Short mmCIF file of C-alpha atoms in Angstrom, two decimals:
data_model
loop_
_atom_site.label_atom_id
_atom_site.label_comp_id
_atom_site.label_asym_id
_atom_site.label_seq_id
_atom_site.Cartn_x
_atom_site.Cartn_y
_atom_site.Cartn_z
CA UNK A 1 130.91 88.13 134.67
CA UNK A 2 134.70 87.33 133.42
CA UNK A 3 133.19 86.40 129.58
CA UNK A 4 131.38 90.30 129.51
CA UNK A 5 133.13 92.78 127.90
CA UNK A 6 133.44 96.16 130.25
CA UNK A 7 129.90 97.50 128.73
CA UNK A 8 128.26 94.62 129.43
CA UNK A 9 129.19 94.39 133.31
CA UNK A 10 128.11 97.54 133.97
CA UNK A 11 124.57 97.63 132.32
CA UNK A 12 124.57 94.00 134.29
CA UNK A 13 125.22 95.74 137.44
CA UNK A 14 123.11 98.35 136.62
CA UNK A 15 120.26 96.30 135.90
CA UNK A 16 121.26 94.22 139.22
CA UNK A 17 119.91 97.66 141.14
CA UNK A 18 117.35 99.01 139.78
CA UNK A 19 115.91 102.29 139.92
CA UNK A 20 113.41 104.47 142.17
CA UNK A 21 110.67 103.87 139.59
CA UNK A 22 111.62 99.99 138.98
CA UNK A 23 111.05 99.10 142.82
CA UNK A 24 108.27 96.35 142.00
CA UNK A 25 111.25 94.45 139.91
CA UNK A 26 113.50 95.21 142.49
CA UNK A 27 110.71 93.39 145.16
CA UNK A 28 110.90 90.31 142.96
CA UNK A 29 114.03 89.82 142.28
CA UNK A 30 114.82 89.89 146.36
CA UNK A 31 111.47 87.36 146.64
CA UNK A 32 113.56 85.53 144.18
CA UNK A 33 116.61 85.20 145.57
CA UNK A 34 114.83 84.66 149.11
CA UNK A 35 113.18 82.04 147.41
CA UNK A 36 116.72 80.38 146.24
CA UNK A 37 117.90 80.78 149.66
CA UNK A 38 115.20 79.31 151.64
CA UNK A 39 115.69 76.08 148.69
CA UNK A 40 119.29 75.38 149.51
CA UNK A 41 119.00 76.15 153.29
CA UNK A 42 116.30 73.29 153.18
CA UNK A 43 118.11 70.88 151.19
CA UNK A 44 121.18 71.51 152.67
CA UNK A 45 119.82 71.31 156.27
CA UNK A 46 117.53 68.50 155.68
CA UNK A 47 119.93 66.41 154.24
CA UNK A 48 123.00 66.90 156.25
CA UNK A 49 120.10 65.91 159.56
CA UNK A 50 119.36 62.46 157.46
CA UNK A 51 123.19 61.47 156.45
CA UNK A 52 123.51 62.07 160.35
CA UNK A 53 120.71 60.18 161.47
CA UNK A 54 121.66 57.17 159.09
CA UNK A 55 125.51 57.16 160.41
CA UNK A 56 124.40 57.64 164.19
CA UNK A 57 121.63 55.27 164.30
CA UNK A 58 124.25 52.77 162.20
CA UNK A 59 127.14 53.77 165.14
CA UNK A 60 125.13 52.94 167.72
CA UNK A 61 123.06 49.84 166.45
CA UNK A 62 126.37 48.05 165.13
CA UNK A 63 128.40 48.99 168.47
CA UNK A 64 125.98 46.72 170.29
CA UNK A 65 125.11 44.05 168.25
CA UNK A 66 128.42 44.20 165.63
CA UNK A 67 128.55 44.10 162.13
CA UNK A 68 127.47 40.50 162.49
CA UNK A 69 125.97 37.36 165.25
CA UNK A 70 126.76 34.21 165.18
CA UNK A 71 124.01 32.29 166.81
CA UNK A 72 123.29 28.93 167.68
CA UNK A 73 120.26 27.41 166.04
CA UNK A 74 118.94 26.19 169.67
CA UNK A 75 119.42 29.52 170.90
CA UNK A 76 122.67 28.28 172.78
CA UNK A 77 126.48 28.05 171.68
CA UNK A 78 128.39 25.08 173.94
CA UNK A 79 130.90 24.91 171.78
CA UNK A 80 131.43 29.03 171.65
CA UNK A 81 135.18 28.87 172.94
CA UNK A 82 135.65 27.24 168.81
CA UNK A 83 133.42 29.20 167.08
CA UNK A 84 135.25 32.35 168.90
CA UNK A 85 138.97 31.22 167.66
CA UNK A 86 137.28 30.04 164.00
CA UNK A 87 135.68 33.57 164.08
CA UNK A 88 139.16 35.23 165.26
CA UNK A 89 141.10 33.63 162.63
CA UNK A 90 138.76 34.50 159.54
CA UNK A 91 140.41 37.34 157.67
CA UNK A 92 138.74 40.78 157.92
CA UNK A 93 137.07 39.85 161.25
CA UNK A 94 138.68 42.22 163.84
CA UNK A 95 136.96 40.80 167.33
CA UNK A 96 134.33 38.35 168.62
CA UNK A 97 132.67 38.65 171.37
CA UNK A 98 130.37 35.73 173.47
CA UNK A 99 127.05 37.31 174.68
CA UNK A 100 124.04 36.38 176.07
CA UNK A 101 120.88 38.53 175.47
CA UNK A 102 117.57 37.20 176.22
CA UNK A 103 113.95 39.00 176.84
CA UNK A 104 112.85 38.95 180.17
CA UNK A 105 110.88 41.61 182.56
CA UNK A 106 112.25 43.57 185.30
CA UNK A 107 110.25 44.59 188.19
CA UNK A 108 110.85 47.58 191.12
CA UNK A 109 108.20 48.58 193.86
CA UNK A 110 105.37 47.25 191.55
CA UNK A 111 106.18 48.18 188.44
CA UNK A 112 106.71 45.69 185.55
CA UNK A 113 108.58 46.62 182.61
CA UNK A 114 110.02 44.72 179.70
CA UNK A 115 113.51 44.26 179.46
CA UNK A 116 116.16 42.61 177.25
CA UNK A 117 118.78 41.12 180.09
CA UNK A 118 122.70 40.62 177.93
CA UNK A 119 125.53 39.39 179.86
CA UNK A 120 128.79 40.18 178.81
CA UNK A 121 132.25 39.40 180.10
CA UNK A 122 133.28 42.95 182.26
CA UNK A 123 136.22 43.45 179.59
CA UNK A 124 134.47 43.43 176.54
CA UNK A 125 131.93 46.64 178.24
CA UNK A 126 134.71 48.61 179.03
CA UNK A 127 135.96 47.83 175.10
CA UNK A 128 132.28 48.43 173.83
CA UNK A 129 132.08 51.91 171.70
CA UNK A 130 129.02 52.66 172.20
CA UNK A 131 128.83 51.76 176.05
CA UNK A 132 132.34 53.45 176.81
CA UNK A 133 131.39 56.73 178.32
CA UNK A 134 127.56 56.37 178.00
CA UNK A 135 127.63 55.80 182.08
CA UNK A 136 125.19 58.58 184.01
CA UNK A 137 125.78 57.26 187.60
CA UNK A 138 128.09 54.87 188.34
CA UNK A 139 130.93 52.46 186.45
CA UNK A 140 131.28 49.33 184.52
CA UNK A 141 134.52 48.63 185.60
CA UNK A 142 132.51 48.20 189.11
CA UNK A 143 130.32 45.06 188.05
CA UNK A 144 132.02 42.25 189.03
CA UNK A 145 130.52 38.42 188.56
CA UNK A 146 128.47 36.84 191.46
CA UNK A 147 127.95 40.41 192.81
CA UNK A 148 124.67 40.36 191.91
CA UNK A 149 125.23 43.94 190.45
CA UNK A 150 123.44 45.19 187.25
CA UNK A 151 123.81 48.16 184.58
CA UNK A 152 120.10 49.30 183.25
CA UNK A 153 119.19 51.71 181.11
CA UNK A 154 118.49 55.63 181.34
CA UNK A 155 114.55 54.82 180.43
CA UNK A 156 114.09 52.33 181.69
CA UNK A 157 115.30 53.31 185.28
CA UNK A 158 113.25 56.24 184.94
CA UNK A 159 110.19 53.77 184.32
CA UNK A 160 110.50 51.56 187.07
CA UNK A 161 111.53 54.57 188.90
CA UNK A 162 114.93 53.01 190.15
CA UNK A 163 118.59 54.91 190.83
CA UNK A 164 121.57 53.27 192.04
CA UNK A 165 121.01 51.08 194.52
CA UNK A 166 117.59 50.09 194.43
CA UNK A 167 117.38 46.31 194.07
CA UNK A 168 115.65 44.94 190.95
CA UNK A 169 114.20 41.89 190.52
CA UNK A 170 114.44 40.25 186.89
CA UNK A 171 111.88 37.67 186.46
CA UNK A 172 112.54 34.53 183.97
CA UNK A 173 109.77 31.76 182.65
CA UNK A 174 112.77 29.39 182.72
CA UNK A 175 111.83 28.28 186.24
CA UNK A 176 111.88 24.92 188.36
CA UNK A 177 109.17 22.88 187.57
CA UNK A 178 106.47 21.95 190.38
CA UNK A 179 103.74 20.02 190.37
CA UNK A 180 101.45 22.80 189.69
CA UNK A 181 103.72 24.03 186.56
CA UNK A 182 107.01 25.69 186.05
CA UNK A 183 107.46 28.28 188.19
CA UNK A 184 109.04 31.50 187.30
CA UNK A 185 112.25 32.24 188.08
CA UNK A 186 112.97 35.64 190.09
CA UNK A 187 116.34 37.09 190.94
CA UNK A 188 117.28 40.26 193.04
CA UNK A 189 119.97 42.44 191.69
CA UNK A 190 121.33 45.30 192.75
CA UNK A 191 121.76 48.43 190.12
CA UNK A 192 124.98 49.86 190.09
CA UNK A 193 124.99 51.24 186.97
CA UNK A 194 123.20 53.70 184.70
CA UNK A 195 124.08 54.52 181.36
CA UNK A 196 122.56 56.07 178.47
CA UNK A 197 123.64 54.95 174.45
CA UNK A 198 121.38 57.65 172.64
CA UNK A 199 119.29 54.73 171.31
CA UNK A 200 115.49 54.89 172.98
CA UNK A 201 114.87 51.54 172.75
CA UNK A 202 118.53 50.36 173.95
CA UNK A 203 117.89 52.54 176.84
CA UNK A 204 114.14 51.91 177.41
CA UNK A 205 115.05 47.81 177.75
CA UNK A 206 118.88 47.11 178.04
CA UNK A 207 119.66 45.35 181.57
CA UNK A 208 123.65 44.56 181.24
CA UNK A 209 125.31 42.05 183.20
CA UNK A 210 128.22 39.96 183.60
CA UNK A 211 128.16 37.06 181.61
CA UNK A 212 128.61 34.24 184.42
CA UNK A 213 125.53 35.76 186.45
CA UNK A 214 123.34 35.82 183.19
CA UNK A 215 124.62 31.94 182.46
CA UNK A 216 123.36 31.62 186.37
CA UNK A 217 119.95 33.28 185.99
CA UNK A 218 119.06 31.41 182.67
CA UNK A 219 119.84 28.37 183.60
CA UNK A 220 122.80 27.80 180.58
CA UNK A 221 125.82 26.19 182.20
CA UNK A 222 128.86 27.08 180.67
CA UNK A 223 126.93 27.87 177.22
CA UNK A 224 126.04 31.83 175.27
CA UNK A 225 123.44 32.74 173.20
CA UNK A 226 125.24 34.14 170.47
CA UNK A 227 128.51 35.38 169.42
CA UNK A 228 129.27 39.35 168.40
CA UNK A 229 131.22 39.52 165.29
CA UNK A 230 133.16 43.06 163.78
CA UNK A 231 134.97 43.54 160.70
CA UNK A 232 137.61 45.72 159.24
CA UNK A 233 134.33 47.51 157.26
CA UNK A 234 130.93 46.69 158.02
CA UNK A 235 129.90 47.41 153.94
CA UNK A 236 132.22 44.03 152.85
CA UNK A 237 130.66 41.76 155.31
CA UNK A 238 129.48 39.88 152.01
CA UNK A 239 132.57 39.06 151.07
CA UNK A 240 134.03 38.98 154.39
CA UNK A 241 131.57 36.18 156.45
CA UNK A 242 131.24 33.49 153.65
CA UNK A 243 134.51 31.47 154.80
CA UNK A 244 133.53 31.80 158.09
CA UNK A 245 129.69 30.72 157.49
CA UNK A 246 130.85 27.26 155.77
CA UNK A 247 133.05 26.11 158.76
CA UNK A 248 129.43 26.94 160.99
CA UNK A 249 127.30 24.71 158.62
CA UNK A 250 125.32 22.50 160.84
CA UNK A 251 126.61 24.04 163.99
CA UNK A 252 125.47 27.67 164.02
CA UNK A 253 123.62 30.94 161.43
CA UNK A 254 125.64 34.03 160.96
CA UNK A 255 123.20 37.00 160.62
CA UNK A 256 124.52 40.22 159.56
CA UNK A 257 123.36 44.17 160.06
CA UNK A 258 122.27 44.58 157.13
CA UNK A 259 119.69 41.80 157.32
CA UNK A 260 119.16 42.38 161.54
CA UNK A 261 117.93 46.17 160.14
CA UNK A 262 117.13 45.80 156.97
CA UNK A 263 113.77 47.61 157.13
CA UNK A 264 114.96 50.37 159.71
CA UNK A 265 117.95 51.36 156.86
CA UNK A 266 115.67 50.95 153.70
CA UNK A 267 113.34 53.52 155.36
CA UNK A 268 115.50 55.94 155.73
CA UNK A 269 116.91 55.80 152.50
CA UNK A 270 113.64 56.07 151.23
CA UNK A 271 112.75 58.96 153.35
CA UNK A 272 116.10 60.70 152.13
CA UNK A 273 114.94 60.02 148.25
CA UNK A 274 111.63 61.21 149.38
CA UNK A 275 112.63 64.49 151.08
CA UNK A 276 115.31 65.67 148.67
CA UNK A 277 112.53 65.37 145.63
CA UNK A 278 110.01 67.26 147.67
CA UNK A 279 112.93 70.04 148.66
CA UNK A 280 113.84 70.42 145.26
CA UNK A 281 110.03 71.48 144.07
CA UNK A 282 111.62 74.58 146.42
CA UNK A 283 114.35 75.28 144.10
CA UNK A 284 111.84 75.23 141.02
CA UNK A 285 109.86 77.49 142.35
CA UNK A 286 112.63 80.07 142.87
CA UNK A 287 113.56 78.91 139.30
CA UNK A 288 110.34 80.93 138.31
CA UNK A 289 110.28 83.56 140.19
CA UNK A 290 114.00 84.56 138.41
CA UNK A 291 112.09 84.25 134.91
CA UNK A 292 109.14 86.20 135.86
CA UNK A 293 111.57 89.18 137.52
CA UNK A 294 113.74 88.42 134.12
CA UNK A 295 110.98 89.06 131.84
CA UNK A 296 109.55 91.95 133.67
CA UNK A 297 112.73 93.89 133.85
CA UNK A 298 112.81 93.09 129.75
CA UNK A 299 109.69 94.32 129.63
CA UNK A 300 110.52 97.78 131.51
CA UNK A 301 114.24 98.22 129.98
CA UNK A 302 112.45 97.52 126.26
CA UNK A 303 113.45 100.93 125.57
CA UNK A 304 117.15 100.75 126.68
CA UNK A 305 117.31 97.48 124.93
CA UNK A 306 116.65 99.31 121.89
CA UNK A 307 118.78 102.04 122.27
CA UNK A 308 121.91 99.63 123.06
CA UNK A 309 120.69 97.32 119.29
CA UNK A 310 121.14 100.68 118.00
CA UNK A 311 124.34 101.46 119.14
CA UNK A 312 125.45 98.30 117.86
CA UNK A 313 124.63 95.87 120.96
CA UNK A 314 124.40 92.14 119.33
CA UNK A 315 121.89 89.98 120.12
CA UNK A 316 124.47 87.67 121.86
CA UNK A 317 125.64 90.51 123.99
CA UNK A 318 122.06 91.27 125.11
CA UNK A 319 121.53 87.65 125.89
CA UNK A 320 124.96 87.60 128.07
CA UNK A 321 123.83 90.79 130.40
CA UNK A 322 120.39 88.70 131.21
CA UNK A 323 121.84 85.63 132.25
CA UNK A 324 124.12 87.44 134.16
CA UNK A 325 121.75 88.88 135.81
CA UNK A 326 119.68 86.10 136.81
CA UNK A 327 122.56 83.81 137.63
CA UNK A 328 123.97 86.46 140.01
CA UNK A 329 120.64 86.32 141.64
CA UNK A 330 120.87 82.89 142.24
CA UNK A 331 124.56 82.98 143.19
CA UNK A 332 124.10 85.24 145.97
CA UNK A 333 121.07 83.12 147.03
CA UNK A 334 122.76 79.87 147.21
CA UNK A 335 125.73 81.78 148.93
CA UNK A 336 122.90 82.89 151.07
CA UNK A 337 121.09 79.48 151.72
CA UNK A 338 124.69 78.14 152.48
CA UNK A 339 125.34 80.50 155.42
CA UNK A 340 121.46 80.16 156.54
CA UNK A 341 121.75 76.14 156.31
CA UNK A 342 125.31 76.36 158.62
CA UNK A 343 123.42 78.30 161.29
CA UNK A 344 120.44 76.18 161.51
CA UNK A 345 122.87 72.93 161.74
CA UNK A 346 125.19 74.37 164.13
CA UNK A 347 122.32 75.56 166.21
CA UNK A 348 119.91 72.90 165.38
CA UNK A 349 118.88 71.63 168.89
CA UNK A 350 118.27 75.20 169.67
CA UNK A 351 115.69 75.31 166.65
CA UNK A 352 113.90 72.23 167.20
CA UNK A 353 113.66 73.24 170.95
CA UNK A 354 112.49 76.46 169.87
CA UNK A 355 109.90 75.12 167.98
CA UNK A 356 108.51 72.64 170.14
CA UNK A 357 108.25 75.60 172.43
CA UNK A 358 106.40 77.64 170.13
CA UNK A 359 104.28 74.80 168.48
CA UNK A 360 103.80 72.66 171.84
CA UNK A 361 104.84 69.53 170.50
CA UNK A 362 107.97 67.76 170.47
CA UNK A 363 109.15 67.51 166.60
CA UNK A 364 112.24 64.79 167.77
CA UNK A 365 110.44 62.44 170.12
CA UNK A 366 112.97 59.78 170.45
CA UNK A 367 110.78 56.82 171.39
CA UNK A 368 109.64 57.93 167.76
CA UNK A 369 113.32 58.51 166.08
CA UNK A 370 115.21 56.21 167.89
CA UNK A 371 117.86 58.95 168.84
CA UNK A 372 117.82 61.13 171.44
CA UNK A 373 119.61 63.43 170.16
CA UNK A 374 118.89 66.22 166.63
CA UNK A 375 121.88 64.76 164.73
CA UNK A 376 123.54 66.28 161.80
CA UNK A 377 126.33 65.04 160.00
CA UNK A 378 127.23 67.61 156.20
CA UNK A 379 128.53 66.07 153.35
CA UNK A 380 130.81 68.01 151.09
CA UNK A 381 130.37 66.77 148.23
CA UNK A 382 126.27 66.36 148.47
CA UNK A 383 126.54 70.11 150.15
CA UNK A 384 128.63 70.88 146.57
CA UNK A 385 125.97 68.96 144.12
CA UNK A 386 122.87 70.80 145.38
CA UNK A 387 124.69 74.59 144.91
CA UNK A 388 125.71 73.11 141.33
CA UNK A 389 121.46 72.09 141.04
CA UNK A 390 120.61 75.47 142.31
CA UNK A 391 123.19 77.21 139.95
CA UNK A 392 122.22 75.18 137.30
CA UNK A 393 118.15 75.47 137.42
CA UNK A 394 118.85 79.20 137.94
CA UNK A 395 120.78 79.27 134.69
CA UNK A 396 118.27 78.07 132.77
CA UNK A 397 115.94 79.82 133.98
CA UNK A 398 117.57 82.49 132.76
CA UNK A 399 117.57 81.57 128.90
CA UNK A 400 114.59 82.17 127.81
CA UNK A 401 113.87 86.11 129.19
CA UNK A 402 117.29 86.54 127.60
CA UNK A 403 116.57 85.25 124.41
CA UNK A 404 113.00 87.40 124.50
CA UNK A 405 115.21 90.21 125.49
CA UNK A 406 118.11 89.42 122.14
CA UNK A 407 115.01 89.07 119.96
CA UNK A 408 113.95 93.00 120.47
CA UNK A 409 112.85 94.74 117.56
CA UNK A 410 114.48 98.55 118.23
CA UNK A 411 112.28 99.68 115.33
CA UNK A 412 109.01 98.56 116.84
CA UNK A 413 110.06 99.77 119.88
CA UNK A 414 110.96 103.26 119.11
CA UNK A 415 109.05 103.66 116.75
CA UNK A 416 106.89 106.40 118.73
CA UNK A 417 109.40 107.87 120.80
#
């Protein structure tokens, strides 16, 4: 309202409340800006949930498995103690780390579950980001090799129904062959840890341990299964891994995150596309409602329309109250929709708890969404960009009731009064 002259902020304010016999108008125009609200609070909300869920589920899937593996195309590394110093020494690689990780079951007073066993030296899980501080009972620090001592996951304790202490048998194919076949291999260990990541499936299969008792159990010598590779930033491991991946020709594959989760990430983007077009129908509709409230309040102030032509109101001045008055509408609604859209993400695992109470199911299963966890992580700038679509949609939806409104004939209009 800094362009109107003094006249032409206070009919806009005017107009902005209308009076006892304009209540209808009045109803629409709070519908409208209700409707503007509700639009931004959904984008806003929505989106700031998916940039979280993208950079969580990315946190936690690259701080186990790196940005990067390099694995051995036998499925064993003999040579790893090389491949670790060549990986060391390749500019932008920060840390490599020898692993094992191999599918197996694990098996507790009857109960069978699947489980993917990874041995790791004790060092490198204390280092780990996404296993430092996930413990729920016990330590890391604790497991020591030839201990027969194992970390499991959250779930997957609760599935065999194990705790600390219970002894666990993991059961290999890679057995001693007998005349009547290869026998499995079965090994006792005793669970001394339980942790939790936030990642279902991490914690419905991980079974952690050192690296010399999962060399023991699989029968591997002094050989890994694969080697864990980071990088000073995990979007240039294109340019980063090439050097590296022509001294492993013949010896071993590098496979990075972005090809390990290729379809998991494209997904989501997809579902973020998806959602913010659907969400922004929302906004439209609001868009609307402003020029149907616009054009009825033209319709109703006809007369004082004409009265201010004849007083010597321009058709450009006429046209600057109206989209004054619809923008303000949608300013205070996006101002609105911002405050609404903070609440629901600072409270947001109260809401969806809330819900599921009310509705009886759970809307964030995590054997579903991976996380177990609502996450939520607000982007200025997108947060900025869909206020600037909300202001903008509103503004023109504003035009054309103030054009209809500059175009008023004060002679046809009083020409009975």
């Amino acid at each position: 309202m800094i362009l109107l002259s003094r006249y032409e902020r206070m009919i806009a304010r005017r107009y902005l409340l209308p009076g006892r016999g304009e209540a209808f108008i009045a109803v629409v125009a709070g519908f409208s800006l209700g409707a503007v609200m509700l639009g931004v609070a959904a984008l806003i909300v929505v989106m700031s949930v998916m940039n979280g869920f993208r950079a969580e589920l990315f946190d936690k899937i690259t701080g186990l498995n790196g940005h990067a593996v390099i694995q051995g195309y036998n499925g064993q590394l003999r040579n790893w103690q090389q491949v670790v110093k060549e990986a060391r020494a390749t500019p932008g690689i920060t840390k490599a780390t020898p692993l094992i990780e191999q599918p197996l079951f694990a098996s507790f007073n009857g109960r069978v579950e699947f489980a993917l066993v990874r041995g790791m030296e004790v060092a490198d899980m204390l280092e780990s980001p996404s296993l430092k501080g996930s413990e729920v009972l016990g330590r890391f620090a604790k497991l020591q090799p030839g201990e027969q001592q194992i970390a499991i996951g959250s779930r997957l304790a609760e599935s065999l129904g194990a705790t600390i202490g219970s002894d666990i048998a993991i059961i290999s194919p890679q057995g001693s062959a007998t005349p009547f076949g290869t026998m499995p291999r079965i090994v006792q260990y005793k669970v001394a840890v339980i942790f939790e990541v936030g990642v279902y499936d991490y914690d419905k299969q991980f079974v952690i341990m050192p690296m010399q008792d999962a060399q023991t159990l699989l029968l591997m010598g002094d050989s890994v299964g694969m080697i864990e590779v980071d990088t000073v930033d995990a979007d240039k491991v294109g340019t980063i891994l090439p050097p590296l991946a022509e001294k492993m020709q013949g010896i071993a594959q590098i496979v990075d995150w972005r090809q390990m989760n290729r379809e998991l990430f494209e997904a989501v983007s997809v579902d973020r596309v998806v959602s913010f077009t659907v969400l922004s129908i929302i906004l439209i509709v609001a868009s609307f409602n402003i020029v149907s409230s616009l054009i009825m309040l033209v319709r109703t102030k006809s007369r004082d329309i004409a009265v201010l032509r004849t007083m010597g109101a321009t058709p450009a001045s006429l046209m600057r109250i109206f989209v004054t008055v619809g923008t303000t509408i949608g300013a205070f609604g996006v101002a609105a929709g911002g405050v609404l859209a903070f609440l629901f993400i600072t409270f947001r695992q109260q809401v969806a708890s809330f819900i599921g109470l009310v509705t009886g199911q759970n809307i964030w299963d995590p054997s579903m969404r991976f996380l177990t966890d609502l996450p939520a992580k607000t982007d200025p700038f997108q947060t900025a960009g869909i206020c600037a679509m909300a202001m903008l949609f509103t503004f023109v939806a504003t035009l054309y009731p103030a054009w209809k409104a500059s175009r008023t004939d004060p002679v046809q209009v009083l020409r009975y009064e």
